[in-house]
């Protein structure tokens, strides 16, 4: 059987690797538009900030390793068309310009997403970067390392923008963070938690500008500043991260079902509405465990998991994927924060009858050094007390507690069960009543 995979990053390489392990006889070809496969792009902000020095560490698999495993990988090859009727794809070799067709028995679309450029003048000036590709990382790191680059402006309130601000401050740069909305990370966290992170950014010297709209990037050849609706800021470098869009434009005439944002609709098996066509990763939807239905959740965790599922199913299996809780975490200077399930804002938008509790506790016993504050928010059903969502922030131990909340939400546990959940205890790690037990007991 001949299998084609379009896109060789997280979901695509997970699919190829799993399919080959299931059936060594499969003829698998991966077409990847860029010069690299299996890029761990989540590491880019930390690479540019000098937290590690070897960029190759972000490349989880090499072309040579995949070829040795029996998977044919064609980098710098872009699939421009898919014809489901003839089960063929049109491919352009970006090195030579040559076009050719290839046929498949099974097709996986794992083309990921691209960053959205701000619709403002100057976005193409030298010194203006996204943080999506390997080249973004290597080029922006070189610029950021220069002593003459002192003023860095970040546009965008998502995880990449916040992490880029962290990276630039780690290198001692003057950082201005321009946020269109009234708070950071509002898609992921409620206001009680984002306020903790915002206070930390300000404490660490970031000039945080909330409710401010970028209007123009100034400069001739290279960037010199950013003009907003409220002022002008000097900039030797700008990093923007205002959102992402699925790479699915080449599929618009195929009849494949997509949501209004262009993400491919798939079922629990990763199957699309087209026969023998699968999809996973940042170009596809995922089932949301709490909200139900299709959800767009461009996270590396679900991309890898659903990628593995479609690899097995394309090789003849029938494995379903439970879905996503939109679990994510972030380091904001010295504060760590995580979330899982749904936020209070999402619960309200869904019209649910819910309650919340916001608990302030500590990481571990006070007589052991290094005790830190932990803040936990729970969202739960008002009648049944079943957990719907959870968020936590603090300097130590917050994210691991969110992992516990994810398991509780997936298991449909109640706040009462959380209050009595038998968690590990030792003075360096917790109290006899852990912060999660305390939060559960406060929920009424």
Coordinates of C-alpha atoms in Angstrom, one line a residue:
X1 CA 0.0 0.0 0.0
X2 CA 1.2 3.5 -0.9
X3 CA 0.9 6.2 1.6
X4 CA 1.5 10.0 1.1
X5 CA 1.9 12.4 4.0
X6 CA 1.8 16.1 3.3
X7 CA 3.8 17.9 5.9
X8 CA 6.7 16.6 8.0
X9 CA 6.5 18.3 11.4
X10 CA 4.9 16.9 14.6
X11 CA 1.7 15.2 13.3
X12 CA 3.2 14.1 10.0
X13 CA 6.3 12.5 11.4
X14 CA 4.3 10.8 14.2
X15 CA 2.0 9.4 11.6
X16 CA 4.8 8.1 9.4
X17 CA 6.7 6.6 12.3
X18 CA 3.7 4.8 13.7
X19 CA 2.5 3.5 10.3
X20 CA 5.9 2.1 9.5
X21 CA 6.1 0.4 12.9
X22 CA 2.7 -1.2 12.4
X23 CA 3.5 -2.4 8.8
X24 CA 7.1 -2.4 7.6
X25 CA 5.9 -3.2 4.0
X26 CA 4.2 0.2 3.6
X27 CA 5.5 2.5 0.9
X28 CA 5.5 5.9 2.7
X29 CA 6.5 9.2 1.2
X30 CA 6.5 12.5 3.1
X31 CA 6.5 15.8 1.2
X32 CA 7.7 18.7 3.3
X33 CA 7.7 22.3 2.0
X34 CA 10.5 23.6 4.2
X35 CA 14.1 22.4 4.6
X36 CA 13.6 20.7 7.9
X37 CA 11.4 18.0 9.3
X38 CA 10.2 17.3 12.9
X39 CA 10.9 20.8 14.1
X40 CA 10.0 21.4 17.8
X41 CA 9.0 25.0 17.2
X42 CA 8.0 25.4 20.9
X43 CA 11.7 25.7 21.6
X44 CA 12.3 28.7 19.4
X45 CA 11.7 31.4 22.0
X46 CA 14.1 29.7 24.4
X47 CA 16.7 29.2 21.7
X48 CA 16.7 32.9 20.7
X49 CA 16.9 33.8 24.4
X50 CA 20.1 31.8 24.9
X51 CA 18.6 29.2 27.2
X52 CA 20.4 26.6 25.0
X53 CA 22.8 26.9 22.1
X54 CA 22.4 23.9 19.7
X55 CA 19.5 24.6 17.3
X56 CA 19.7 21.0 16.0
X57 CA 18.2 19.9 19.3
X58 CA 14.9 21.2 18.1
X59 CA 14.9 18.8 15.2
X60 CA 13.5 15.7 16.8
X61 CA 14.1 13.5 13.7
X62 CA 16.4 14.0 10.7
X63 CA 15.7 13.1 7.1
X64 CA 18.5 10.5 7.3
X65 CA 16.9 8.8 10.3
X66 CA 13.5 8.6 8.6
X67 CA 15.1 7.2 5.4
X68 CA 16.9 4.6 7.5
X69 CA 13.6 3.6 9.0
X70 CA 12.1 3.1 5.5
X71 CA 10.2 6.4 5.1
X72 CA 11.0 8.4 1.9
X73 CA 11.2 12.1 2.9
X74 CA 11.3 14.9 0.2
X75 CA 12.1 18.2 1.7
X76 CA 11.6 21.5 -0.2
X77 CA 8.7 19.8 -2.0
X78 CA 5.3 21.6 -1.9
X79 CA 2.0 19.8 -2.6
X80 CA 0.0 22.3 -4.6
X81 CA -3.1 20.2 -5.5
X82 CA -4.9 17.1 -4.3
X83 CA -7.3 15.2 -6.6
X84 CA -9.4 12.9 -4.4
X85 CA -11.2 11.4 -7.5
X86 CA -7.9 10.1 -9.0
X87 CA -6.1 9.8 -5.7
X88 CA -3.2 11.9 -6.9
X89 CA -1.3 14.9 -5.7
X90 CA 0.6 17.6 -7.6
X91 CA 4.0 18.3 -6.2
X92 CA 6.4 21.2 -6.9
X93 CA 10.1 20.7 -6.3
X94 CA 11.0 24.1 -4.8
X95 CA 14.7 23.7 -5.7
X96 CA 14.2 23.1 -9.4
X97 CA 10.6 24.3 -10.1
X98 CA 9.7 21.0 -11.6
X99 CA 6.1 19.8 -11.1
X100 CA 5.0 16.1 -11.1
X101 CA 2.1 14.0 -9.9
X102 CA 2.2 11.2 -7.4
X103 CA -0.6 8.7 -6.4
X104 CA -1.7 7.3 -3.1
X105 CA -3.8 4.7 -1.5
X106 CA -4.0 6.6 1.8
X107 CA -3.3 10.3 2.2
X108 CA -2.5 12.2 5.4
X109 CA -2.7 16.0 5.5
X110 CA -0.5 17.4 8.3
X111 CA 0.4 20.7 6.9
X112 CA 0.3 22.6 10.1
X113 CA -0.4 26.4 10.4
X114 CA 1.3 29.6 9.5
X115 CA 1.6 32.7 11.5
X116 CA -0.6 35.7 10.6
X117 CA 1.2 38.9 9.7
X118 CA -0.3 42.1 11.2
X119 CA -2.1 44.1 8.5
X120 CA 0.1 47.2 8.9
X121 CA 2.8 48.9 6.9
X122 CA 6.4 47.9 7.5
X123 CA 5.8 44.3 8.4
X124 CA 8.4 43.1 5.8
X125 CA 11.2 45.3 7.0
X126 CA 14.5 43.7 8.1
X127 CA 14.5 43.0 11.8
X128 CA 10.8 42.0 11.9
X129 CA 10.2 38.3 12.8
X130 CA 7.6 35.7 13.5
X131 CA 8.6 32.7 15.6
X132 CA 7.4 29.8 13.5
X133 CA 10.3 28.4 11.4
X134 CA 13.8 27.1 12.0
X135 CA 15.0 30.1 10.1
X136 CA 13.0 32.5 12.3
X137 CA 14.9 31.1 15.2
X138 CA 18.4 31.1 13.8
X139 CA 18.1 34.6 12.2
X140 CA 16.4 36.3 15.1
X141 CA 18.9 34.8 17.6
X142 CA 21.8 36.4 15.7
X143 CA 20.2 39.8 15.7
X144 CA 19.1 39.6 19.3
X145 CA 22.6 38.7 20.4
X146 CA 24.0 41.9 19.0
X147 CA 24.9 44.5 21.7
X148 CA 23.6 47.4 19.6
X149 CA 20.1 45.7 19.6
X150 CA 18.7 47.2 22.8
X151 CA 15.0 47.8 22.2
X152 CA 12.7 44.9 21.4
X153 CA 9.0 45.3 20.7
X154 CA 6.7 42.3 20.9
X155 CA 3.2 42.4 19.2
X156 CA 0.7 39.8 20.5
X157 CA -0.7 38.4 23.7
X158 CA -0.4 34.7 22.9
X159 CA 2.1 32.2 24.3
X160 CA 4.8 32.9 21.7
X161 CA 4.7 36.6 22.3
X162 CA 4.9 36.2 26.0
X163 CA 7.8 33.7 25.7
X164 CA 9.6 36.0 23.3
X165 CA 9.3 38.8 25.8
X166 CA 10.8 36.4 28.4
X167 CA 13.6 35.5 26.0
X168 CA 14.5 39.2 25.2
X169 CA 14.5 40.2 28.9
X170 CA 16.7 37.2 29.7
X171 CA 19.3 38.8 27.4
X172 CA 18.9 42.1 29.1
X173 CA 17.0 43.9 26.4
X174 CA 14.4 46.7 26.8
X175 CA 11.1 45.0 26.1
X176 CA 7.8 46.6 25.2
X177 CA 4.9 44.2 24.9
X178 CA 2.0 45.6 22.8
X179 CA -1.4 43.9 23.5
X180 CA -4.5 44.7 21.6
X181 CA -6.8 43.2 24.2
X182 CA -7.3 44.2 27.8
X183 CA -5.2 41.3 29.2
X184 CA -2.7 38.7 28.0
X185 CA -3.4 35.1 27.2
X186 CA -7.2 35.7 27.4
X187 CA -8.0 32.7 25.2
X188 CA -6.4 30.4 27.6
X189 CA -6.8 31.8 31.1
X190 CA -9.3 33.8 33.2
X191 CA -8.5 37.2 34.6
X192 CA -7.4 36.1 38.1
X193 CA -4.6 34.1 36.6
X194 CA -3.5 36.5 33.8
X195 CA -3.3 39.3 36.4
X196 CA -0.6 37.2 38.3
X197 CA 1.4 36.8 35.0
X198 CA 1.0 40.5 34.0
X199 CA 2.3 41.6 37.4
X200 CA 5.3 39.4 37.0
X201 CA 6.1 40.8 33.5
X202 CA 5.9 44.3 34.9
X203 CA 8.0 43.3 38.0
X204 CA 10.7 41.9 35.6
X205 CA 10.9 45.2 33.7
X206 CA 8.6 44.5 30.7
X207 CA 6.8 47.6 29.5
X208 CA 3.3 46.1 29.2
X209 CA 0.9 48.0 27.1
X210 CA -2.6 46.6 27.3
X211 CA -5.4 47.7 25.0
X212 CA -3.1 49.2 22.4
X213 CA -3.3 48.6 18.7
X214 CA -0.2 48.4 16.4
X215 CA -0.6 50.7 13.4
X216 CA 2.7 50.9 11.6
X217 CA 6.2 49.5 11.7
X218 CA 8.6 52.3 10.9
X219 CA 12.0 52.3 9.1
X220 CA 13.5 52.4 5.7
X221 CA 15.3 49.0 5.1
X222 CA 15.5 47.9 8.8
X223 CA 13.0 48.5 11.5
X224 CA 13.4 51.5 13.7
X225 CA 10.2 51.7 15.7
X226 CA 6.5 50.9 16.1
X227 CA 3.6 53.4 16.0
X228 CA 0.4 52.4 17.8
X229 CA -2.9 54.2 18.4
X230 CA -1.5 55.5 21.6
X231 CA 2.2 56.4 20.9
X232 CA 5.5 55.5 19.2
X233 CA 8.1 53.1 20.5
X234 CA 11.8 52.8 19.4
X235 CA 12.6 49.3 18.2
X236 CA 15.8 47.7 17.0
X237 CA 13.8 44.4 16.5
X238 CA 10.2 43.4 16.4
X239 CA 8.7 40.0 17.0
X240 CA 5.0 39.6 16.2
X241 CA 2.7 36.7 17.1
X242 CA -1.0 37.6 16.6
X243 CA -2.4 34.2 15.7
X244 CA -2.2 31.3 13.3
X245 CA -4.2 30.0 10.3
X246 CA -4.3 26.4 9.0
X247 CA -2.3 25.7 5.9
X248 CA -5.2 24.4 3.9
X249 CA -5.7 26.9 1.0
X250 CA -4.6 24.3 -1.6
X251 CA -7.5 22.0 -0.6
X252 CA -10.4 24.4 -1.2
X253 CA -11.5 22.8 -4.5
X254 CA -11.3 19.2 -3.2
X255 CA -14.6 19.1 -1.3
X256 CA -12.9 18.4 2.0
X257 CA -14.9 19.7 5.0
X258 CA -13.4 22.6 7.0
X259 CA -14.5 24.9 9.7
X260 CA -14.9 28.6 9.1
X261 CA -11.3 29.2 9.9
X262 CA -10.0 26.7 7.4
X263 CA -9.2 23.8 9.8
X264 CA -10.0 20.4 8.4
X265 CA -12.9 18.6 10.1
X266 CA -11.9 15.1 11.3
X267 CA -13.6 12.4 13.4
X268 CA -12.2 10.5 16.4
X269 CA -10.1 8.3 14.0
X270 CA -8.6 11.3 12.2
X271 CA -10.6 10.6 9.1
X272 CA -11.9 13.5 6.9
X273 CA -15.1 13.3 4.8
X274 CA -13.0 12.2 1.8
X275 CA -12.3 8.5 1.3
X276 CA -8.9 7.4 2.5
X277 CA -7.9 10.9 3.5
X278 CA -6.8 11.7 7.1
X279 CA -5.7 14.8 8.8
X280 CA -4.1 15.9 12.1
X281 CA -2.1 18.7 13.7
X282 CA -2.4 22.4 13.4
X283 CA -4.3 22.2 10.1
X284 CA -7.1 20.1 11.6
X285 CA -9.8 20.2 14.3
X286 CA -9.8 18.0 17.4
X287 CA -12.7 16.7 19.5
X288 CA -13.0 18.7 22.7
X289 CA -13.7 16.5 25.7
X290 CA -15.6 19.1 27.8
X291 CA -17.2 21.2 25.1
X292 CA -17.9 18.4 22.6
X293 CA -17.8 18.8 18.9
X294 CA -15.0 20.1 16.8
X295 CA -12.4 22.5 18.3
X296 CA -9.3 24.1 16.8
X297 CA -6.5 23.6 19.2
X298 CA -3.1 24.1 17.6
X299 CA -1.0 22.5 20.3
X300 CA 2.0 20.2 19.9
X301 CA 0.6 17.6 22.3
X302 CA -2.6 16.8 20.4
X303 CA -0.8 17.1 17.1
X304 CA 1.6 14.3 18.1
X305 CA -1.2 12.2 19.6
X306 CA -3.6 12.4 16.7
X307 CA -0.7 12.0 14.3
X308 CA 0.1 8.7 15.9
X309 CA -3.5 7.6 15.8
X310 CA -3.9 8.4 12.0
X311 CA -0.6 6.5 11.4
X312 CA -2.0 3.4 12.9
X313 CA -5.4 3.8 11.3
X314 CA -3.9 4.3 7.8
X315 CA -1.9 1.1 8.3
X316 CA -5.1 -0.8 8.9
X317 CA -6.0 -0.1 12.5
X318 CA -9.2 1.4 14.0
X319 CA -7.9 3.4 17.0
X320 CA -10.0 6.3 18.3
X321 CA -8.6 9.4 20.1
X322 CA -10.5 10.5 23.1
X323 CA -9.8 14.2 22.3
X324 CA -8.4 17.3 23.9
X325 CA -8.8 19.3 27.1
X326 CA -6.8 22.2 25.6
X327 CA -4.3 21.6 28.3
X328 CA -1.4 24.0 28.1
X329 CA 1.3 25.7 30.2
X330 CA 3.6 28.6 30.1
X331 CA 6.6 30.0 31.9
X332 CA 6.3 33.8 32.4
X333 CA 9.6 34.9 33.9
X334 CA 9.6 33.3 37.3
X335 CA 5.9 32.4 37.3
X336 CA 4.6 29.1 35.8
X337 CA 1.0 28.7 34.8
X338 CA -1.2 26.1 33.3
X339 CA -4.8 25.4 32.3
X340 CA -7.0 22.5 31.3
X341 CA -10.6 22.0 30.4
X342 CA -12.7 25.1 29.9
X343 CA -12.3 28.6 31.3
X344 CA -15.0 30.6 33.1
X345 CA -15.4 32.7 29.9
X346 CA -15.9 29.5 27.8
X347 CA -18.4 28.1 30.3
X348 CA -20.4 31.3 30.2
X349 CA -20.4 31.4 26.4
X350 CA -21.7 27.8 26.3
X351 CA -24.6 28.8 28.6
X352 CA -23.6 26.3 31.3
X353 CA -24.9 26.4 34.9
X354 CA -21.5 26.6 36.6
X355 CA -19.7 27.9 39.6
X356 CA -16.0 28.9 40.2
X357 CA -13.7 29.0 43.1
X358 CA -10.3 30.8 43.4
X359 CA -8.0 29.4 46.0
X360 CA -4.8 30.9 47.4
X361 CA -2.6 28.3 49.0
X362 CA 1.1 27.3 49.2
X363 CA 3.4 24.8 47.4
X364 CA 4.6 22.9 50.4
X365 CA 5.1 22.8 54.2
X366 CA 6.3 26.1 55.6
X367 CA 9.2 24.6 57.7
X368 CA 10.9 23.4 54.5
X369 CA 12.8 26.1 52.6
X370 CA 11.4 27.6 49.4
X371 CA 7.7 27.7 50.1
X372 CA 5.8 29.7 47.4
X373 CA 2.3 30.8 46.8
X374 CA 0.0 28.8 44.5
X375 CA -3.2 30.2 43.0
X376 CA -5.8 27.7 41.7
X377 CA -9.1 28.3 40.0
X378 CA -11.7 25.7 39.4
X379 CA -14.7 25.8 37.1
X380 CA -17.4 23.2 37.9
X381 CA -21.0 22.2 37.3
X382 CA -23.3 24.0 39.8
X383 CA -25.5 21.0 40.3
X384 CA -23.3 17.9 39.9
X385 CA -20.0 19.6 41.1
X386 CA -18.3 17.8 38.2
X387 CA -15.0 19.6 37.3
X388 CA -15.1 21.4 34.0
X389 CA -11.9 23.3 34.0
X390 CA -8.9 24.3 36.1
X391 CA -6.1 26.8 36.1
X392 CA -3.1 27.4 38.4
X393 CA -0.2 29.8 38.7
X394 CA 2.8 30.2 41.0
X395 CA 6.5 30.0 41.2
X396 CA 6.7 26.3 42.0
X397 CA 4.5 23.3 41.5
X398 CA 1.6 24.9 39.7
X399 CA 1.9 23.2 36.3
X400 CA 2.2 19.7 37.7
X401 CA -1.0 20.3 39.7
X402 CA -2.8 21.2 36.4
X403 CA -1.7 17.8 35.0
X404 CA -3.6 16.3 38.0
X405 CA -6.6 18.4 37.2
X406 CA -6.6 17.2 33.6
X407 CA -6.8 13.6 34.8
X408 CA -9.6 14.6 37.2
X409 CA -11.6 16.4 34.4
X410 CA -11.2 13.6 31.9
X411 CA -12.3 11.1 34.7
X412 CA -15.4 13.4 35.4
X413 CA -14.5 13.7 39.0
X414 CA -16.3 16.1 41.3
X415 CA -14.9 18.9 43.5
X416 CA -15.7 16.7 46.5
X417 CA -13.6 13.9 45.1
X418 CA -10.8 16.3 44.4
X419 CA -11.0 17.5 48.1
X420 CA -10.3 14.0 49.3
X421 CA -8.0 12.8 46.4
X422 CA -5.1 10.8 47.9
X423 CA -2.1 12.8 46.6
X424 CA 1.5 12.4 47.5
X425 CA 2.8 14.2 50.6
X426 CA 6.3 15.1 51.8
X427 CA 7.3 18.5 53.3
X428 CA 9.5 19.5 50.2
X429 CA 6.6 18.9 47.8
X430 CA 3.2 19.6 49.5
X431 CA 1.3 19.8 52.7
X432 CA -0.8 16.9 54.1
X433 CA -3.7 18.8 52.5
X434 CA -2.4 19.6 49.1
X435 CA -3.4 22.9 47.4
X436 CA -5.6 20.9 45.1
X437 CA -7.4 19.3 48.1
X438 CA -7.9 22.8 49.5
X439 CA -9.3 24.2 46.3
X440 CA -11.7 21.2 46.0
X441 CA -12.9 21.7 49.6
X442 CA -13.6 25.4 49.0
X443 CA -15.9 24.6 46.1
X444 CA -19.5 24.9 47.2

